[in-house]
């Protein structure tokens, strides 16, 4: 009898700790996009086209969290050769109804060019990743439902609040219970057919932060895929917010070039 | 054309050797061929026949960054194919950059040497950007990068808390690479001509110098800037009736701009006052009148992967009555209006890019259309086709004078 009571108490306690779906997606968002105060990584992106041809992009990405969910990104391109030394700067604005600010620095023209805020579902540098995959999709854009659970993962269905703003009707995300890292997302088109899969293929804990070091997007409609490999990942390196300004577009800092 | 292909093969094999021992050298080999789309009684059919190798290297050191970037070219259309002239970029070498950048104190950057300088908000329209342009390259369908000619300058940037300040000092006047009868014919004052334009250029070190200043900062997401320039008209718009040569009269420019997000796009506004200091009252027929210039532009993504932008530009002559009283030949209007439109469509994973840029002047009744198709075959290879079509009711207007110069060009580029 005593044992039953203990088990009952334990169950109650676990239930008490169960997360609501909003807490789960918030924690997943933090784990996937906000680890540390700042960070840097070298990214190698291999795009495999349906015909088997590949294209490669290499860049260093610097990120700084600036509060209220806002972030700044500095993307310094190394390859392919025709974009070598180009810099893409993003000031992500997480507030509802606000656009991100984006700039491109073209070294051969010594030109800092603001880019009109675009559709966030546009391909990032010609890959199968879209801008939103790189900088994160705002949580308020979707309704979230906890549709399933395994021993190790939560399954969350996300339905856009404004269906006309995106090409999908909904997507399911599998989130690891221990780290809250999203491990897989499956996107369904307006006809209800699965057409796009984003996966975290390899995860490592770096400086205490569970980190995706290899991810893949597969476009099931046109048969292409893109694999991102992250190396040289560092957190809390003390990036100065000044780096994310026009001055340092024209004069890339050693954090980007070394 | 055969020569071009052979040279392309030679260059790409050279590139493989270079890249095998020096990882830090980048660049491209670019072959381009262009033809007029109509006859020009003053010029031949070819507007481009060239092969260009660009090599660039950047050394990032703790105390400085050094950049060298130079083009080596065979140019079958240029008048001068042999003699190196680094000032005009004519001949087999065009040195694009050779500079050192350093940070002597925390709030200041310095870049000294040959460099490309750009500022202002216009899209292929320039008011406060008086750094050298290369109109020949632009009109001939070279890569858009070549619209910017290098400047030999001391460029200092200051970053006090209240604003950013850039100062560019060119110890000797750098003129534009203007239309001078090579490759393109132009309005010669009485008729269209392909004759070599004779000029008298200010070229004394430190006395014929240029200085340009920009002060800018951001207020609530809007970047505002003030500009100043002291130097010369960048193209030989003056004329000396005694020597029979075109001249570069003295010029000062004061202006301002604002640029920021508006209704999901980017809006920009820029104005400038061109003080033609050799002819302040506008009575000298051989020297351009002072002007006020203004542009307003807006850019917006129309649908996914299709971006559009439009600009309105006006050039107002300050002393039009005085000008009319003394003008020789066809007179310009008091106001020159120009409307530009840009459309850029990205297709096939951004590997195929269709773009169109048009200038149209309702007052001059002339215009310039620049369509371009480029396709990235691989990470290294890109092919491109572009056109430069000029039209105009009259021969003497800005774009109308180039109506016989309309051309199409084909290009292939290998980047490494």
XYZ file of C-alpha atoms in Angstrom:
674
model
C 0.000 0.000 0.000
C 2.793 2.321 0.957
C 4.488 1.567 -2.347
C 1.346 2.501 -4.255
C 1.187 5.785 -2.458
C 4.809 6.499 -3.318
C 4.190 5.749 -6.959
C 1.099 7.924 -6.903
C 3.098 10.787 -5.445
C 5.823 10.313 -8.002
C 3.294 10.422 -10.812
C 1.778 13.551 -9.412
C 5.232 15.090 -9.165
C 6.094 14.227 -12.779
C 2.797 15.590 -13.946
C 3.514 18.740 -12.054
C 6.740 19.098 -14.036
C 5.201 18.376 -17.422
C 5.669 21.249 -19.822
C 2.937 22.970 -21.701
C 3.350 23.113 -25.465
C 4.176 26.799 -25.271
C 6.975 26.067 -22.842
C 8.279 23.300 -25.086
C 8.437 25.440 -28.228
C 9.926 28.340 -26.275
C 12.661 26.098 -24.860
C 13.245 24.557 -28.291
C 13.551 27.994 -29.846
C 16.084 28.987 -27.182
C 18.084 25.773 -27.609
C 18.148 25.984 -31.406
C 18.834 29.686 -31.942
C 19.868 31.473 -28.746
C 22.567 29.326 -27.082
C 24.955 31.499 -25.069
C 25.124 35.285 -25.309
C 26.863 35.041 -28.639
C 28.546 32.493 -30.858
C 30.508 31.826 -33.979
C 30.786 28.897 -36.359
C 32.218 27.937 -39.716
C 29.545 26.604 -41.987
C 30.003 24.449 -45.026
C 26.882 24.089 -47.090
C 26.686 21.459 -49.804
C 23.734 21.701 -52.145
C 23.039 18.530 -54.107
C 20.784 19.147 -57.049
C 18.304 16.602 -58.372
C 20.686 15.781 -61.238
C 23.472 15.000 -58.764
C 25.480 18.178 -59.329
C 26.735 19.891 -56.201
C 27.360 23.486 -55.233
C 29.212 24.568 -52.134
C 29.033 27.641 -49.942
C 31.397 28.329 -47.067
C 30.972 31.096 -44.569
C 31.719 32.161 -41.016
C 28.689 33.189 -39.035
C 28.831 35.440 -35.967
C 25.760 35.879 -33.810
C 24.920 38.036 -30.847
C 21.743 38.030 -28.770
C 20.722 41.606 -28.130
C 17.698 41.146 -25.876
C 13.928 40.706 -26.303
C 14.571 37.852 -28.700
C 16.439 40.170 -31.066
C 19.700 39.057 -32.585
C 22.389 40.281 -34.924
C 24.103 38.036 -37.464
C 27.294 38.676 -39.405
C 27.852 36.235 -42.252
C 31.258 36.387 -43.927
C 31.434 34.420 -47.175
C 34.521 32.532 -48.253
C 33.198 30.391 -51.090
C 32.236 30.115 -53.872
C 34.917 32.375 -55.266
C 32.560 34.928 -56.786
C 31.152 35.829 -53.356
C 34.444 35.625 -51.475
C 34.644 38.444 -48.851
C 31.009 39.426 -49.256
C 29.288 40.070 -45.948
C 25.625 39.642 -45.121
C 24.442 41.460 -42.004
C 21.068 40.834 -40.375
C 19.435 42.588 -37.452
C 16.689 40.188 -36.537
C 13.676 41.870 -34.988
C 11.554 39.373 -33.087
C 8.720 41.792 -32.314
C 5.438 41.050 -34.023
C 4.890 43.103 -37.167
C 8.519 44.237 -37.384
C 10.836 43.377 -40.278
C 14.425 42.264 -39.972
C 16.980 44.696 -41.334
C 19.461 43.271 -43.812
C 22.538 44.595 -45.562
C 24.947 43.190 -48.084
C 28.540 44.357 -48.400
C 30.069 43.966 -51.863
C 33.843 44.314 -51.474
C 34.673 44.871 -55.138
C 32.382 47.905 -55.188
C 33.111 48.807 -51.550
C 29.344 49.123 -51.319
C 27.099 48.591 -48.310
C 23.656 47.906 -49.711
C 20.494 47.624 -47.637
C 18.299 44.784 -48.872
C 14.544 45.204 -49.004
C 12.923 42.934 -46.428
C 11.959 39.858 -48.388
C 9.826 36.793 -48.093
C 11.437 34.807 -45.266
C 10.636 31.585 -47.073
C 13.082 32.557 -49.844
C 16.069 30.305 -50.378
C 19.159 31.232 -48.394
C 22.053 31.655 -50.883
C 20.455 29.291 -53.374
C 20.274 26.354 -50.967
C 17.287 24.324 -49.784
C 17.435 26.225 -46.506
C 15.233 29.287 -46.309
C 16.026 32.440 -44.343
C 13.735 31.310 -41.562
C 15.665 28.068 -41.091
C 18.818 30.089 -40.510
C 17.569 32.792 -38.166
C 14.487 31.081 -36.719
C 10.773 31.370 -37.341
C 8.983 33.602 -34.869
C 6.878 31.564 -32.449
C 3.851 33.849 -32.787
C 3.594 32.979 -36.471
C 2.209 29.518 -35.638
C -0.311 27.797 -33.390
C 1.381 24.963 -31.538
C -0.191 21.648 -30.482
C 1.468 18.780 -28.637
C 0.261 15.909 -30.802
C 2.423 13.094 -29.501
C 5.235 12.075 -27.264
C 7.777 9.244 -27.203
C 10.158 8.320 -24.395
C 12.675 10.779 -25.720
C 10.839 13.306 -27.868
C 7.891 15.646 -28.005
C 5.998 15.922 -31.259
C 4.573 19.364 -31.916
C 2.298 20.326 -34.765
C 2.650 23.924 -35.936
C -0.049 25.575 -38.008
C 0.508 29.055 -39.409
C -1.709 31.775 -37.978
C -1.702 33.415 -41.400
C -1.789 30.501 -43.887
C -1.431 32.767 -46.920
C 1.978 33.981 -45.767
C 3.700 30.613 -46.277
C 3.870 27.742 -48.734
C 3.131 25.012 -46.146
C -0.147 24.118 -44.434
C 1.540 22.855 -41.269
C 4.727 21.214 -40.025
C 5.514 18.699 -37.303
C 8.614 19.038 -35.172
C 10.286 16.333 -33.094
C 11.979 17.881 -30.063
C 14.423 16.001 -27.812
C 13.162 15.918 -24.222
C 16.604 16.107 -22.645
C 18.090 18.982 -24.632
C 15.006 20.561 -26.210
C 16.800 20.616 -29.533
C 14.449 20.195 -32.496
C 15.689 17.084 -34.311
C 13.368 16.855 -37.255
C 10.710 18.927 -38.968
C 8.354 17.689 -41.639
C 6.507 20.195 -43.794
C 3.196 19.449 -45.490
C 1.988 21.395 -48.495
C -1.467 22.830 -49.050
C -2.629 19.474 -50.445
C -1.509 17.749 -47.261
C 1.464 16.026 -48.872
C 4.858 15.814 -47.162
C 7.304 17.800 -49.325
C 10.135 19.044 -47.134
C 12.167 17.562 -44.295
C 14.688 19.343 -42.082
C 16.836 17.106 -39.884
C 19.559 17.545 -37.293
C 21.883 14.713 -38.242
C 24.595 15.193 -35.642
C 24.479 16.851 -32.247
C 27.402 17.531 -29.932
C 27.594 19.313 -26.622
C 29.944 22.269 -26.954
C 30.769 24.382 -23.877
C 27.697 22.844 -22.256
C 25.359 23.760 -25.134
C 23.840 20.916 -27.141
C 24.693 21.965 -30.690
C 23.615 20.736 -34.086
C 26.805 20.220 -36.052
C 25.240 18.664 -39.119
C 21.835 19.381 -40.532
C 20.069 18.522 -43.736
C 17.120 19.833 -45.708
C 15.529 17.594 -48.297
C 13.181 18.980 -50.891
C 11.053 15.965 -51.787
C 9.366 17.740 -54.686
C 12.431 18.525 -56.750
C 14.786 15.914 -55.306
C 17.461 18.305 -54.088
C 19.002 18.504 -50.650
C 21.393 20.660 -48.696
C 23.694 19.517 -45.910
C 25.158 22.035 -43.472
C 28.240 21.119 -41.509
C 29.247 23.333 -38.598
C 32.798 23.413 -37.313
C 34.866 25.594 -35.043
C 31.726 26.311 -32.980
C 32.285 28.666 -30.052
C 29.977 30.309 -27.542
C 30.281 33.297 -25.240
C 33.277 34.735 -27.039
C 32.447 38.283 -26.018
C 31.538 39.687 -29.441
C 31.190 43.445 -29.352
C 27.844 44.635 -30.701
C 29.786 47.232 -32.719
C 30.968 44.442 -35.018
C 27.470 44.316 -36.452
C 27.680 47.767 -38.046
C 28.665 49.324 -41.365
C 32.150 50.031 -40.065
C 32.892 46.360 -39.722
C 31.256 45.464 -43.004
C 33.880 47.596 -44.698
C 36.606 46.287 -42.397
C 35.834 42.655 -41.535
C 36.972 41.924 -37.968
C 39.425 39.161 -37.152
C 36.537 37.250 -35.579
C 35.263 36.841 -39.143
C 38.470 36.411 -41.082
C 40.841 34.462 -38.835
C 36.884 35.225 -81.153
C 39.194 32.225 -81.622
C 41.936 34.183 -79.896
C 39.622 34.681 -76.924
C 38.848 30.994 -76.556
C 42.486 30.011 -76.802
C 43.437 32.599 -74.211
C 40.613 31.408 -71.941
C 42.046 27.910 -71.991
C 45.526 29.241 -71.283
C 44.292 31.337 -68.386
C 42.299 28.588 -66.748
C 45.330 26.299 -66.836
C 47.428 29.096 -65.351
C 44.837 29.504 -62.627
C 45.076 25.862 -61.596
C 48.811 26.304 -61.147
C 48.403 29.465 -59.118
C 45.768 28.012 -56.847
C 47.826 24.911 -56.205
C 50.509 26.829 -54.332
C 48.735 29.920 -53.033
C 45.342 29.481 -51.418
C 44.967 33.171 -50.821
C 44.828 34.260 -54.429
C 41.379 34.680 -55.841
C 40.015 36.173 -58.981
C 38.526 35.269 -62.298
C 39.108 34.898 -65.989
C 36.463 36.659 -68.014
C 35.961 36.592 -71.772
C 33.591 39.097 -73.324
C 32.488 39.868 -76.836
C 30.135 42.670 -77.822
C 28.682 43.950 -81.056
C 26.698 47.001 -82.099
C 23.102 46.272 -82.929
C 23.107 48.924 -85.671
C 25.675 50.579 -87.873
C 27.599 53.542 -86.607
C 29.147 55.626 -89.378
C 31.773 56.784 -86.886
C 32.788 53.453 -85.345
C 33.261 49.769 -86.133
C 30.897 46.977 -85.188
C 32.775 45.583 -82.207
C 32.195 47.170 -78.811
C 33.999 44.491 -76.808
C 36.554 41.825 -77.554
C 38.447 41.119 -74.433
C 39.905 38.623 -72.114
C 40.544 39.639 -68.568
C 42.330 37.929 -65.717
C 41.751 39.379 -62.290
C 43.970 38.350 -59.408
C 43.360 39.508 -55.892
C 44.865 38.825 -52.563
C 44.119 40.108 -49.087
C 46.545 39.802 -46.197
C 44.902 40.038 -42.798
C 47.548 40.998 -40.276
C 47.087 42.014 -36.664
C 48.013 45.612 -37.320
C 46.790 46.065 -40.873
C 45.005 44.543 -43.811
C 46.644 44.819 -47.213
C 44.700 44.324 -50.419
C 45.950 44.019 -53.972
C 43.606 43.403 -56.853
C 44.585 43.849 -60.462
C 43.268 43.042 -63.902
C 45.410 41.884 -66.774
C 43.691 42.127 -70.078
C 43.796 41.677 -73.763
C 41.450 44.256 -75.246
C 40.900 44.024 -78.977
C 38.838 47.208 -79.229
C 40.892 49.667 -77.156
C 42.969 52.252 -78.980
C 45.825 51.624 -76.611
C 46.560 47.947 -76.195
C 50.199 48.053 -75.214
C 51.052 50.954 -72.928
C 50.131 50.567 -69.264
C 48.241 53.609 -67.986
C 47.160 53.000 -64.414
C 45.322 56.325 -64.263
C 42.877 55.623 -67.075
C 43.032 51.834 -66.825
C 44.011 51.707 -70.484
C 46.471 49.160 -71.717
C 47.105 45.620 -70.521
C 46.974 46.321 -66.770
C 44.150 47.865 -64.756
C 45.158 48.060 -61.106
C 41.864 48.044 -59.192
C 43.110 48.086 -55.615
C 46.433 48.367 -53.831
C 45.871 49.610 -50.337
C 46.601 49.208 -46.678
C 43.897 49.539 -44.048
C 44.658 50.057 -40.366
C 43.151 51.325 -37.140
C 45.544 53.816 -35.514
C 43.142 54.522 -32.673
C 40.017 52.836 -31.490
C 37.674 55.341 -33.106
C 39.404 55.755 -36.434
C 40.135 53.637 -39.514
C 42.503 54.589 -42.310
C 42.750 53.138 -45.788
C 45.478 54.486 -47.985
C 46.292 53.688 -51.586
C 44.337 52.710 -54.627
C 40.782 51.817 -53.682
C 37.217 51.735 -54.879
C 35.093 54.350 -53.126
C 31.312 54.401 -52.988
C 28.647 56.179 -51.013
C 25.236 57.731 -51.484
C 21.843 56.146 -51.896
C 21.115 56.226 -55.641
C 20.885 53.077 -57.715
C 23.029 53.732 -60.798
C 22.319 57.427 -60.302
C 24.860 59.490 -58.444
C 24.513 62.819 -56.713
C 26.907 62.912 -53.786
C 29.091 60.035 -54.923
C 31.700 61.930 -56.928
C 34.209 59.106 -56.938
C 35.412 58.019 -60.344
C 33.063 56.112 -62.614
C 33.889 54.175 -65.715
C 31.154 54.950 -68.238
C 32.905 53.130 -71.050
C 32.807 49.856 -69.147
C 29.250 50.465 -68.051
C 27.971 51.157 -71.565
C 29.935 48.283 -73.086
C 28.372 45.645 -70.853
C 31.309 44.810 -68.633
C 30.359 43.566 -65.191
C 28.566 46.253 -63.160
C 31.534 46.270 -60.791
C 33.461 48.157 -63.484
C 31.209 51.180 -63.307
C 33.386 52.088 -60.343
C 36.871 53.179 -61.334
C 39.570 53.177 -58.676
C 40.691 56.288 -56.806
C 44.131 56.968 -55.378
C 43.131 58.234 -51.995
C 43.691 58.646 -48.323
C 40.427 57.513 -46.783
C 39.856 58.210 -43.110
C 36.841 57.135 -41.092
C 36.143 58.581 -37.669
C 33.695 57.078 -35.224
C 32.916 59.534 -32.463
C 29.787 58.781 -30.438
C 27.517 61.243 -32.255
C 28.111 60.233 -35.894
C 30.377 58.458 -38.348
C 32.602 60.671 -40.438
C 34.380 59.652 -43.644
C 36.951 61.853 -45.319
C 38.442 60.961 -48.694
C 41.397 62.935 -49.957
C 42.579 62.439 -53.528
C 45.874 64.354 -53.866
C 45.500 64.448 -57.634
C 42.211 64.721 -59.512
C 40.817 61.363 -60.635
C 38.535 61.915 -63.619
C 35.831 59.513 -64.666
C 36.661 57.112 -67.450
C 34.354 59.007 -69.773
C 33.177 58.494 -73.325
C 36.006 59.923 -75.411
C 35.529 58.488 -78.877
C 37.141 55.165 -78.117
C 34.627 52.358 -78.600
C 31.645 54.762 -78.569
C 30.667 57.796 -80.583
C 29.192 60.856 -78.869
C 27.763 64.332 -79.414
C 30.667 66.572 -80.328
C 28.884 69.927 -79.992
C 27.675 70.131 -83.578
C 27.235 66.526 -84.698
C 27.817 62.950 -83.618
C 31.475 62.017 -83.834
C 33.818 59.181 -83.053
C 36.835 61.470 -82.906
C 39.286 61.257 -80.061
C 38.111 63.773 -77.450
C 40.948 66.167 -76.622
C 41.011 67.286 -73.007
C 43.021 69.408 -70.693
C 42.976 67.657 -67.359
C 44.032 69.205 -64.038
C 46.856 66.964 -62.940
C 49.091 68.784 -60.519
C 49.666 66.840 -57.327
C 48.193 68.502 -54.228
C 46.931 71.607 -56.025
C 44.519 69.837 -58.370
C 43.241 67.692 -55.535
C 39.813 66.487 -54.477
C 38.269 66.092 -51.069
C 34.991 64.400 -50.220
C 33.365 64.192 -46.806
C 30.407 62.236 -45.484
C 28.874 62.501 -42.026
C 26.240 59.909 -41.275
C 24.284 58.283 -38.503
C 21.080 56.406 -37.925
C 18.018 57.947 -36.298
C 15.313 55.411 -35.470
C 16.256 53.109 -38.318
C 16.717 55.897 -40.866
C 20.249 56.459 -42.078
C 20.802 60.143 -42.658
C 23.925 61.607 -44.193
C 25.412 64.956 -45.147
C 28.033 65.247 -47.855
C 30.524 67.707 -49.194
C 32.860 67.628 -52.174
C 35.466 69.978 -53.501
C 37.165 69.273 -56.792
C 36.203 69.243 -60.451
C 33.446 68.097 -62.789
C 34.286 64.428 -63.239
C 33.717 64.403 -66.985
C 35.127 67.036 -69.377
C 31.991 69.145 -69.573
C 33.814 72.417 -70.024
C 35.444 73.678 -73.208
C 38.315 75.988 -73.873
C 37.626 77.742 -77.197
C 41.238 78.929 -77.395
C 42.911 75.522 -77.093
C 39.958 73.643 -78.589
C 40.136 71.177 -75.735
C 37.496 70.022 -73.308
C 38.099 70.890 -69.678
C 37.147 69.822 -66.175
C 35.856 73.014 -64.496
C 35.954 73.465 -60.743
C 33.065 72.005 -58.794
C 31.838 71.908 -55.212
C 28.904 69.813 -54.107
C 26.893 69.941 -50.897
C 24.185 67.427 -50.223
C 22.259 65.164 -47.920
C 20.433 61.850 -47.994
C 18.088 59.691 -45.979
C 17.383 56.009 -46.339
C 15.200 53.684 -44.327
C 12.517 51.039 -44.225
C 9.084 52.083 -45.424
C 5.989 49.920 -45.896
C 7.950 46.698 -46.228
C 10.494 48.172 -48.624
C 13.364 50.627 -48.610
C 12.860 54.279 -49.410
C 15.604 56.758 -50.196
C 15.898 60.451 -50.782
C 19.010 62.325 -51.800
C 19.758 65.847 -52.908
C 22.776 67.914 -53.773
C 23.742 71.376 -54.924
C 26.378 71.464 -57.657
C 28.255 74.731 -57.459
C 30.097 75.176 -60.749
C 32.705 77.502 -59.298
C 34.220 78.678 -62.575
C 30.838 79.998 -63.703
C 28.884 81.060 -60.635
C 26.452 83.298 -62.529
C 25.921 80.812 -65.329
C 26.847 83.216 -68.112
C 29.867 81.353 -69.496
C 28.641 79.159 -72.365
C 31.762 76.951 -72.133
C 31.320 75.940 -68.514
C 28.411 73.962 -67.107
C 25.857 75.820 -65.071
C 25.378 75.193 -61.356
C 22.675 72.628 -60.632
C 20.410 71.267 -57.961
C 19.907 67.510 -58.134
C 17.358 65.422 -56.316
C 16.381 61.772 -56.347
C 13.723 59.723 -54.614
C 13.606 55.955 -54.810
C 11.755 52.964 -53.481
C 12.590 49.271 -53.547
C 10.264 46.416 -52.681
C 10.017 42.684 -53.171
C 7.098 42.302 -55.589
C 6.679 38.570 -55.164
C 9.060 35.947 -53.858
C 12.343 36.135 -55.817
C 11.252 39.187 -57.809
C 12.398 42.581 -56.602
C 11.491 45.895 -58.141
C 12.745 49.380 -57.582
C 11.947 52.754 -59.073
C 13.631 56.143 -58.868
C 12.759 59.626 -59.889
C 15.596 62.039 -60.501
C 15.691 65.703 -61.407
C 18.562 67.947 -62.436
C 17.681 71.625 -62.229
C 19.842 74.225 -63.922
C 20.308 77.202 -61.591
C 20.755 80.029 -64.089
C 18.807 78.857 -67.067
C 18.070 82.383 -68.371
C 21.740 83.295 -68.352
C 22.500 79.954 -69.979
C 19.932 80.506 -72.743
C 21.350 83.948 -73.413
C 24.806 82.556 -74.122
C 24.342 78.954 -75.207
C 25.939 77.730 -78.424
C 24.113 74.910 -80.226
C 20.996 73.069 -79.019
C 19.922 74.207 -75.567
C 19.223 71.936 -72.637
C 15.971 72.276 -70.678
C 15.956 73.959 -67.305
C 14.931 70.679 -65.696
C 16.091 67.244 -66.757
C 13.798 64.532 -65.413
C 14.819 60.889 -65.312
C 12.836 57.874 -64.168
C 14.573 54.554 -63.547
C 13.130 51.120 -63.055
C 14.886 47.972 -61.922
C 13.499 44.451 -61.948
C 15.467 41.459 -60.729
C 14.101 37.953 -60.969
C 15.949 34.998 -59.452
C 15.147 31.539 -60.796
C 16.515 27.997 -60.536
C 17.876 28.265 -56.999
C 19.166 31.758 -57.701
C 21.471 30.421 -60.402
C 19.536 32.074 -63.208
C 19.122 35.808 -62.796
C 17.107 37.977 -65.138
C 17.490 41.665 -64.629
C 16.408 44.834 -66.288
C 17.432 48.391 -65.564
C 15.956 51.258 -67.524
C 16.571 54.974 -67.591
C 13.977 57.136 -69.252
C 13.960 60.889 -69.463
C 10.567 62.350 -70.364
C 12.100 65.815 -70.711
C 15.035 64.852 -72.950
C 12.914 62.169 -74.624
C 15.705 59.666 -74.435
C 16.583 56.582 -72.486
C 18.806 53.608 -71.871
C 17.711 49.994 -71.354
C 19.974 47.416 -69.751
C 18.640 43.855 -69.838
C 20.827 41.046 -68.543
C 20.584 37.277 -68.214
C 23.188 35.419 -66.219
C 23.412 31.770 -65.345
C 25.770 30.079 -62.933
C 26.611 26.756 -64.541
C 28.681 25.668 -61.555
C 30.224 27.365 -58.534
C 33.004 28.500 -60.846
C 31.469 29.067 -64.258
C 29.019 31.783 -65.108
C 27.700 32.784 -68.515
C 26.004 36.060 -69.235
C 24.267 37.923 -71.990
C 23.505 41.601 -71.733
C 22.354 44.492 -73.815
C 22.824 48.246 -73.733
C 20.188 49.970 -75.791
C 20.155 53.733 -76.129
C 17.437 55.717 -77.777
C 16.521 59.357 -78.123
C 14.636 61.845 -80.202
C 17.684 64.115 -80.496
C 21.376 63.521 -80.991
C 22.548 65.986 -78.364
C 20.829 64.634 -75.239
C 22.598 62.526 -72.647
C 21.407 59.108 -73.803
C 20.307 60.143 -77.289
C 23.908 60.799 -78.374
C 24.706 57.104 -77.872
C 21.876 55.741 -80.036
C 24.424 54.395 -82.544
C 26.315 52.733 -79.714
C 23.594 50.265 -78.682
C 25.162 46.872 -78.271
C 24.767 43.310 -77.058
C 27.486 41.344 -75.326
C 28.189 37.744 -74.394
C 30.448 36.757 -71.543
C 31.812 33.721 -69.779
C 33.558 33.918 -66.456
C 35.544 31.416 -64.453
C 35.933 32.477 -60.806
C 38.498 30.957 -58.491
